[in-house]
Tab-separated table of C-alpha atoms in Angstrom:
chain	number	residue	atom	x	y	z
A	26	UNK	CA	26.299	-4.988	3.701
A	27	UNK	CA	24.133	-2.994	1.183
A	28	UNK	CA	20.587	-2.862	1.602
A	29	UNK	CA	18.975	-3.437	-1.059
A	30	UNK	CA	20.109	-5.058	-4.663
A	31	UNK	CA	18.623	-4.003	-8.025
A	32	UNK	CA	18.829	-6.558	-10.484
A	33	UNK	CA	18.271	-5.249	-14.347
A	34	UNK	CA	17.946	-7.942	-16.406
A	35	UNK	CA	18.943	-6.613	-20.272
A	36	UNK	CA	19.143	-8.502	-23.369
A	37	UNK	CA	20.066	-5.907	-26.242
A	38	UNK	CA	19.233	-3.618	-24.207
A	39	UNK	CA	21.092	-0.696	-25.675
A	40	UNK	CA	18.590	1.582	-26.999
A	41	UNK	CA	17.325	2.284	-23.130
A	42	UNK	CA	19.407	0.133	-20.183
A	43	UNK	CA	21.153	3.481	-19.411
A	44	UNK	CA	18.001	5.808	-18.768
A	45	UNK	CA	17.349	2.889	-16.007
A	46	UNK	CA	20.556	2.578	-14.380
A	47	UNK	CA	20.259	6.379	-14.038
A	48	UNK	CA	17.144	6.523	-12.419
A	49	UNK	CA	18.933	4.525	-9.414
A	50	UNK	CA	22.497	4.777	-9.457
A	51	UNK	CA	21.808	8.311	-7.782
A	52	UNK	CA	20.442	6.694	-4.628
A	53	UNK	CA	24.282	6.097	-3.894
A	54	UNK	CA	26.244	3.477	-2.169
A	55	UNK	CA	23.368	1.842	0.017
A	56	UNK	CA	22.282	0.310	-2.871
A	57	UNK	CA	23.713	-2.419	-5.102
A	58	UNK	CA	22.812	-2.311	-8.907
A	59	UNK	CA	23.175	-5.627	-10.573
A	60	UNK	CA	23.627	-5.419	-15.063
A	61	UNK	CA	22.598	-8.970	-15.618
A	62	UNK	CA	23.274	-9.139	-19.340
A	63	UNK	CA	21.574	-12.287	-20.675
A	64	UNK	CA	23.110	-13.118	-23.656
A	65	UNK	CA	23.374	-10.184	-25.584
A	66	UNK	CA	24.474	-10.444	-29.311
A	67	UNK	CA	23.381	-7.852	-31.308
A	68	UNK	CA	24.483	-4.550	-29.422
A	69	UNK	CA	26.909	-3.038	-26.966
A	70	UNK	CA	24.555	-4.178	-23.451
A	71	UNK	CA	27.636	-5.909	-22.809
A	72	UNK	CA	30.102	-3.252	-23.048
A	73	UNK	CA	27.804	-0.675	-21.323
A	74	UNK	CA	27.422	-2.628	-17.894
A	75	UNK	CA	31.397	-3.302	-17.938
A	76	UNK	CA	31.740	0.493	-18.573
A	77	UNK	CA	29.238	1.043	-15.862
A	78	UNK	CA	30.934	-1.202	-13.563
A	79	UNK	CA	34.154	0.013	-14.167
A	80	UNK	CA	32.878	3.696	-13.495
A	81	UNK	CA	31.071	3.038	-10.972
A	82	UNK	CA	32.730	-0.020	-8.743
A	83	UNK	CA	31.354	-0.003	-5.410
A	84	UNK	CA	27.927	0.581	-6.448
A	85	UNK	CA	27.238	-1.405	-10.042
A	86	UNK	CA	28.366	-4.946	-10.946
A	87	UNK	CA	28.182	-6.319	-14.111
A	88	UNK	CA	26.755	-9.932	-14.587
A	89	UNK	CA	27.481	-11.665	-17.597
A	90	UNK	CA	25.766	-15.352	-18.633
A	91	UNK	CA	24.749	-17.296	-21.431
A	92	UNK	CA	21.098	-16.852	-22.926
A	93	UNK	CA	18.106	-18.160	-20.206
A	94	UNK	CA	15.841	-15.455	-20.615
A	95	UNK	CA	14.183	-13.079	-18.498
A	96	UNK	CA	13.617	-15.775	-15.247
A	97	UNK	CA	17.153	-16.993	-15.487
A	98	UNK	CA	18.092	-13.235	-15.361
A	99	UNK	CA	16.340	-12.874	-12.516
A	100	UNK	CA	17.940	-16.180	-10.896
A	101	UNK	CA	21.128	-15.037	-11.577
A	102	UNK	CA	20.586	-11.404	-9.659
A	103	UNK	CA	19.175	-13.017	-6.648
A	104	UNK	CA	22.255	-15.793	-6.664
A	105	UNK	CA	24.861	-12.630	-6.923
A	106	UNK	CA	22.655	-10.484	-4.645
A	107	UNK	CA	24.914	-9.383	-1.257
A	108	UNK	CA	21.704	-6.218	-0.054
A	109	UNK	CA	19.347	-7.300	2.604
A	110	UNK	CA	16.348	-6.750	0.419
A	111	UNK	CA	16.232	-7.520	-3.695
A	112	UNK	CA	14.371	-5.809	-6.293
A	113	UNK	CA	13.630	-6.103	-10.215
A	114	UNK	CA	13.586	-3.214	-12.795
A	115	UNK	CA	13.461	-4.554	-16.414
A	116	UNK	CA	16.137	-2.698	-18.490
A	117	UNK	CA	13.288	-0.771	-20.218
A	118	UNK	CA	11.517	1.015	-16.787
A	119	UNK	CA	12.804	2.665	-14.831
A	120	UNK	CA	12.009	4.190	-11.348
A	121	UNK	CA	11.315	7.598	-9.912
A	122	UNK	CA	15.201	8.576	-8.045
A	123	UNK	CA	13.437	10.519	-5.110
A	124	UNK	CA	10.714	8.000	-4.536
A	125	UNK	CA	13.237	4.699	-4.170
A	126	UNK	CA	15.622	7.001	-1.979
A	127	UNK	CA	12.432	7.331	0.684
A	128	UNK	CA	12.347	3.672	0.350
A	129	UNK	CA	15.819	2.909	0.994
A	130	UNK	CA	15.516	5.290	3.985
A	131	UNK	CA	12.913	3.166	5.463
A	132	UNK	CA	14.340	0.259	5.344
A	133	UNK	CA	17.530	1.495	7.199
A	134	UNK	CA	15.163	2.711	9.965
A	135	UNK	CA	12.823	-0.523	9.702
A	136	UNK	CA	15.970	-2.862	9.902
A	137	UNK	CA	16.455	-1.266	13.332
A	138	UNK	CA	13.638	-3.395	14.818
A	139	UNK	CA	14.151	-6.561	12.856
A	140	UNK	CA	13.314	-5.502	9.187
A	141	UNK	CA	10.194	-6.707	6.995
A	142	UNK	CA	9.859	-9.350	4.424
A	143	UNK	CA	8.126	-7.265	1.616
A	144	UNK	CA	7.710	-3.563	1.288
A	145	UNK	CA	5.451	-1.795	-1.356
A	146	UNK	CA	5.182	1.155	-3.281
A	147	UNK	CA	3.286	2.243	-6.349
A	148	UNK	CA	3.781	2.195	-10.543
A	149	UNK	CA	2.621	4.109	-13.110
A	150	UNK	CA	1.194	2.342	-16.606
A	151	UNK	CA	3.646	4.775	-18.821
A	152	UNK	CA	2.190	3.538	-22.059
A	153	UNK	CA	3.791	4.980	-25.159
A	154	UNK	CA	1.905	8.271	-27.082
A	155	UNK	CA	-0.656	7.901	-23.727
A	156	UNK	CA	-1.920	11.291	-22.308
A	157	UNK	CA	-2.801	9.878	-19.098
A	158	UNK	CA	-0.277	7.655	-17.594
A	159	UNK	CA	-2.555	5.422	-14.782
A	160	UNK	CA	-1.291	4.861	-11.861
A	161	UNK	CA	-1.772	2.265	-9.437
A	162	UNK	CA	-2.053	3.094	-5.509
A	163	UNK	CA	-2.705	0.561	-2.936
A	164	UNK	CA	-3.712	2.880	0.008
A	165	UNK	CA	-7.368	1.624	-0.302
A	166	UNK	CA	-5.267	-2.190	0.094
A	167	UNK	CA	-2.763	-1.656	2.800
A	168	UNK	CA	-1.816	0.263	5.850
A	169	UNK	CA	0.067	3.021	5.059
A	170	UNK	CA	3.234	3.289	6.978
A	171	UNK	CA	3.148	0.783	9.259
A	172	UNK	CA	4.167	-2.743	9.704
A	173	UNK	CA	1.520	-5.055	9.037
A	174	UNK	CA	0.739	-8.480	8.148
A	175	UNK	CA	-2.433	-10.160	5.851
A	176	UNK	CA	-4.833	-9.925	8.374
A	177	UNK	CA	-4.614	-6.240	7.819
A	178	UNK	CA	-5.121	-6.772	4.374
A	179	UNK	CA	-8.512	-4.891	2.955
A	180	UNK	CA	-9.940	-6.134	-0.566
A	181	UNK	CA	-8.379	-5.594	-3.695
A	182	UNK	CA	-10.452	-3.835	-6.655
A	183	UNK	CA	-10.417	-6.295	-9.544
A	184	UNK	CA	-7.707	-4.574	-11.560
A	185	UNK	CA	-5.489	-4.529	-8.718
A	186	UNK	CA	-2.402	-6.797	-8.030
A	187	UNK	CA	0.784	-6.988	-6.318
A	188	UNK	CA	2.940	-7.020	-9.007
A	189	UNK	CA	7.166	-6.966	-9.784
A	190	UNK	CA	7.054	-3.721	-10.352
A	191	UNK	CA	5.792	-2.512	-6.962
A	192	UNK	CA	7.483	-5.002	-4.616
A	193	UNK	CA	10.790	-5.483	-2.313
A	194	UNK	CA	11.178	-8.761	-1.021
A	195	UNK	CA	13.723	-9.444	1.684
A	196	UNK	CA	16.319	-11.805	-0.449
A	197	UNK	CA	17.039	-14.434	2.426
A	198	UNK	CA	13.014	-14.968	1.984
A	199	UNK	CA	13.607	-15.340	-1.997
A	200	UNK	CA	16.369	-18.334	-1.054
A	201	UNK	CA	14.328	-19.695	2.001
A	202	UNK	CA	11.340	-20.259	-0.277
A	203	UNK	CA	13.233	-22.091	-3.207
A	204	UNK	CA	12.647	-19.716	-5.582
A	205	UNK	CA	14.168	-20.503	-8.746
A	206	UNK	CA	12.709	-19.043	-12.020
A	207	UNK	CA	12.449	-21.411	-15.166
A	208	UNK	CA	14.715	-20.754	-18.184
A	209	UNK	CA	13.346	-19.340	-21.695
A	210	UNK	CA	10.080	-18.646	-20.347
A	211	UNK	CA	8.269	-15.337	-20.510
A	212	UNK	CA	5.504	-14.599	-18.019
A	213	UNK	CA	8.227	-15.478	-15.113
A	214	UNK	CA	7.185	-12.324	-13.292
A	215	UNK	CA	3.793	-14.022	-12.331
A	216	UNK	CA	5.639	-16.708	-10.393
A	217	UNK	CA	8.248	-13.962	-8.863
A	218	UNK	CA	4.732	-12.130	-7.233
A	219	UNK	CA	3.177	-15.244	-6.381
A	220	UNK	CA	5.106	-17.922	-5.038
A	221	UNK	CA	7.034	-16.660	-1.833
A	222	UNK	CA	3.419	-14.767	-0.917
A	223	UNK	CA	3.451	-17.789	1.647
A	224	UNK	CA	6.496	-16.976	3.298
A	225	UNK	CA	5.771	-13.545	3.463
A	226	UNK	CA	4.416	-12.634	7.371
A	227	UNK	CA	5.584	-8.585	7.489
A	228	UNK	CA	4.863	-5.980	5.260
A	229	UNK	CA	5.093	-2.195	4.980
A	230	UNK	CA	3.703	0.018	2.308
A	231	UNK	CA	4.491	3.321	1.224
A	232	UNK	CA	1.859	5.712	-0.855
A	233	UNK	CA	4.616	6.869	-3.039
A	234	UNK	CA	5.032	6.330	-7.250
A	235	UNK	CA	7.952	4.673	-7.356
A	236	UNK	CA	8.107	2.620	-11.168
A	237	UNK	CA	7.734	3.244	-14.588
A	238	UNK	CA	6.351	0.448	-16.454
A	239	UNK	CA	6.691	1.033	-20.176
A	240	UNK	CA	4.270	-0.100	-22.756
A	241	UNK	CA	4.807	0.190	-26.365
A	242	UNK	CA	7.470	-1.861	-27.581
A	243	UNK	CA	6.491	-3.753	-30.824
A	244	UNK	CA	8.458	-7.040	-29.533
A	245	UNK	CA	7.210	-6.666	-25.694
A	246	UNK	CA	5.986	-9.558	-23.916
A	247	UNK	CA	2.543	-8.262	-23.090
A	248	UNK	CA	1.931	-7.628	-27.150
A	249	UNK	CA	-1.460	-9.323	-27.883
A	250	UNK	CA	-0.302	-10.788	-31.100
A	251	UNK	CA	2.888	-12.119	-29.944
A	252	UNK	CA	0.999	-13.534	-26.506
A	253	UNK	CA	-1.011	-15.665	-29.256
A	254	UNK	CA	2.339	-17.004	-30.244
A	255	UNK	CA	3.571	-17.790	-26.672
A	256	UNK	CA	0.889	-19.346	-25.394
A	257	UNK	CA	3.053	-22.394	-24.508
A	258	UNK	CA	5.163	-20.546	-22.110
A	259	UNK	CA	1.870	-18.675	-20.489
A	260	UNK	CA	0.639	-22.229	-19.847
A	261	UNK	CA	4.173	-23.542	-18.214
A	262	UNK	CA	3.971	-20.149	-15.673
A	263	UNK	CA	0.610	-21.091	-15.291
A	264	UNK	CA	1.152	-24.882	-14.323
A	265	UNK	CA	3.722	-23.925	-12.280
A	266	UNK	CA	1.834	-21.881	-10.062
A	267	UNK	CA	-0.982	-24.337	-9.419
A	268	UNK	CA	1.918	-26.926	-8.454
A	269	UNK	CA	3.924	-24.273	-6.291
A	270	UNK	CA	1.747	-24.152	-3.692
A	271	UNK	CA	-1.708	-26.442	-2.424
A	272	UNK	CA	-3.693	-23.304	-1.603
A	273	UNK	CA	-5.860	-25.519	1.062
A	274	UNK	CA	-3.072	-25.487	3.185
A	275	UNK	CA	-3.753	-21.326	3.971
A	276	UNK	CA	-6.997	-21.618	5.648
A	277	UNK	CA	-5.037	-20.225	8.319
A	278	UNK	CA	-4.800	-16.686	6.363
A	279	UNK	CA	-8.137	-16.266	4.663
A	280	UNK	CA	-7.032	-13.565	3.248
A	281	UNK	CA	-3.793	-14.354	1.438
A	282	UNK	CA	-5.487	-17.074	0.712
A	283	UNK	CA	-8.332	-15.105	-1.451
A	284	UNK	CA	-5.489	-13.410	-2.662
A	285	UNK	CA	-3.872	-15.901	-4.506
A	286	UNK	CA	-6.716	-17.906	-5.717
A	287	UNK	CA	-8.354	-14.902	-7.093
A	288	UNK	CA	-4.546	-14.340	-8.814
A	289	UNK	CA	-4.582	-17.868	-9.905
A	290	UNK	CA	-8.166	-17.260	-11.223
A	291	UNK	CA	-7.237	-14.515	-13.593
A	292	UNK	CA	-3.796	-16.678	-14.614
A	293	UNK	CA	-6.797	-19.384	-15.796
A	294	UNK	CA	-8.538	-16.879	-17.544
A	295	UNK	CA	-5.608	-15.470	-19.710
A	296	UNK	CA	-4.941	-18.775	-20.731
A	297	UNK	CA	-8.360	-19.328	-21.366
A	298	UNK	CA	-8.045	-16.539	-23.388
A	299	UNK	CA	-5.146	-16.988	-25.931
A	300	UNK	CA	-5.980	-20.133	-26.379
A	301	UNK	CA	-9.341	-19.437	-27.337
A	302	UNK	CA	-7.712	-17.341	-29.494
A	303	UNK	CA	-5.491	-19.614	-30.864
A	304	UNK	CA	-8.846	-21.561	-31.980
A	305	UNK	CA	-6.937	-24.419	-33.420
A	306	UNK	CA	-7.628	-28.069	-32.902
A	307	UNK	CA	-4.448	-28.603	-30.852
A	308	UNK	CA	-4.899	-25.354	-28.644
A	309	UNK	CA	-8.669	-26.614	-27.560
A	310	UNK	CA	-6.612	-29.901	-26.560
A	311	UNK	CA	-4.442	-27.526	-24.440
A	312	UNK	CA	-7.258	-25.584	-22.939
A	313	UNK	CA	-8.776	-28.980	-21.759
A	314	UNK	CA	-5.642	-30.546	-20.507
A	315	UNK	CA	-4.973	-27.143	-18.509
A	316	UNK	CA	-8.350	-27.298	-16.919
């Protein structure tokens, strides 16, 4: 059994899946790399994960599906998954080769006592024609290099989340919590970091900069503009996280607890936000429906 899977979801994804793959398929055969090409119409993302699967057969596989977007993507990588823990890099990060072979490392020697459900690392902000590339550290968050659980768990600085980029979950924990990601909907990560937190009762963290997270693209997600446009599908991740889980049921962990709701609470906000933006008649509606 490998031990972890890394899914990379592409959709035309020419132009910079293969700088990705690269940045892991180094690691070598511990690790499972997982092409899920959504759809892809307009360029060879198809033929490049069949070429990198053929190349490359015990180590890449090449998924191919019809159009669901980046959650169904995502779906379909955990559903194929065979490693004991699953990650996601989006087609245009990638990850820094030395840091994720550390990781991998870890787990092999954490496994030998029974494993952990989530393991952490860092990520860098790589935002494109940036000087300074920020990174994100969680040392001032999280034991470092040990096994701990949320009671260990010191406070966050408000800028400071556990995101996709930065997380391993254990994939029988992904299927054991229901997971399932909804279909042509942006914003799916928020769900991903937020839903299984629950189920989550082990954790280890490692002070190391491990991914990439590009900024720049004109058509990306996280475009202000187009984030106007998409509001619809920022409220559905939104909804769905205020029905995934009845928060009052944590009092038992205080601090995951805080966690989330202070997560949910900036969700709320963003929402707030674009819709306010919006400033039509119809978005107010939205606003007060969401509230």
């Amino acid at each position: 059994m490998k031990i972890l899977t890394v899914a990379i979801p592409c959709y035309n994804s020419e132009a910079y899946m293969e700088k990705c793959i690269r940045s892991i398929l180094p690691v070598g055969e511990e690790v499972e790399i997982l092409i899920v090409d959504d759809g892809s119409t307009k360029d060879r993302t198809p033929q490049i994960a069949d070429s990198y699967a053929a190349k490359y057969p015990t180590i890449i596989r090449a998924v191919h599906q019809e159009n669901g977007g980046h959650g169904e993507a995502v779906n379909a990588g955990l559903c194929n998954a065979s490693g004991l823990y699953y990650k996601v890099v989006d087609s245009d990060d990638w990850v820094n080769t030395k840091s994720l072979r550390r990781i991998v490392d870890k787990m092999k020697e954490l496994e030998k006592t029974g494993g952990v459900d989530m393991l952490l690392a860092n990520f860098i902000y790589d935002k494109a024609g940036a000087n300074h590339k920020k990174l994100m550290r969680f040392k001032n968050v999280f034991p470092v290099n040990e096994v701990f659980g949320w009671g260990q768990m010191r406070h966050m600085h408000e800028t400071q989340y556990i995101l996709m980029h930065n997380i391993f979950y254990r994939t029988q924990l992904l299927k054991d919590c229901g997971l399932q990601l909804p279909k042509h909907t942006f914003y799916v990560d928020n769900i991903f970091v937020y839903q299984p937190l629950p189920f989550v009762k082990t954790m280890y963290y490692m002070d190391l900069d491990l991914y990439r997270y590009f900024i720049g693209r004109a058509d990306q997600s996280v475009n202000e503009s187009i984030m106007v446009k998409r509001v619809d599908q920022q409220l559905r991740v939104t909804r769905h996280m205020i029905d995934c889980q009845d928060l009052d049921a944590l009092k038992g962990e205080k601090k995951l607890r805080a966690y989330m709701l202070h997560y949910l609470s900036m969700m709320m906000a963003v929402s707030d936000i674009f819709l306010l933006l919006d400033g039509s008649a119809e978005a107010k509606e939205k606003q007060r429906g969401l509230w």
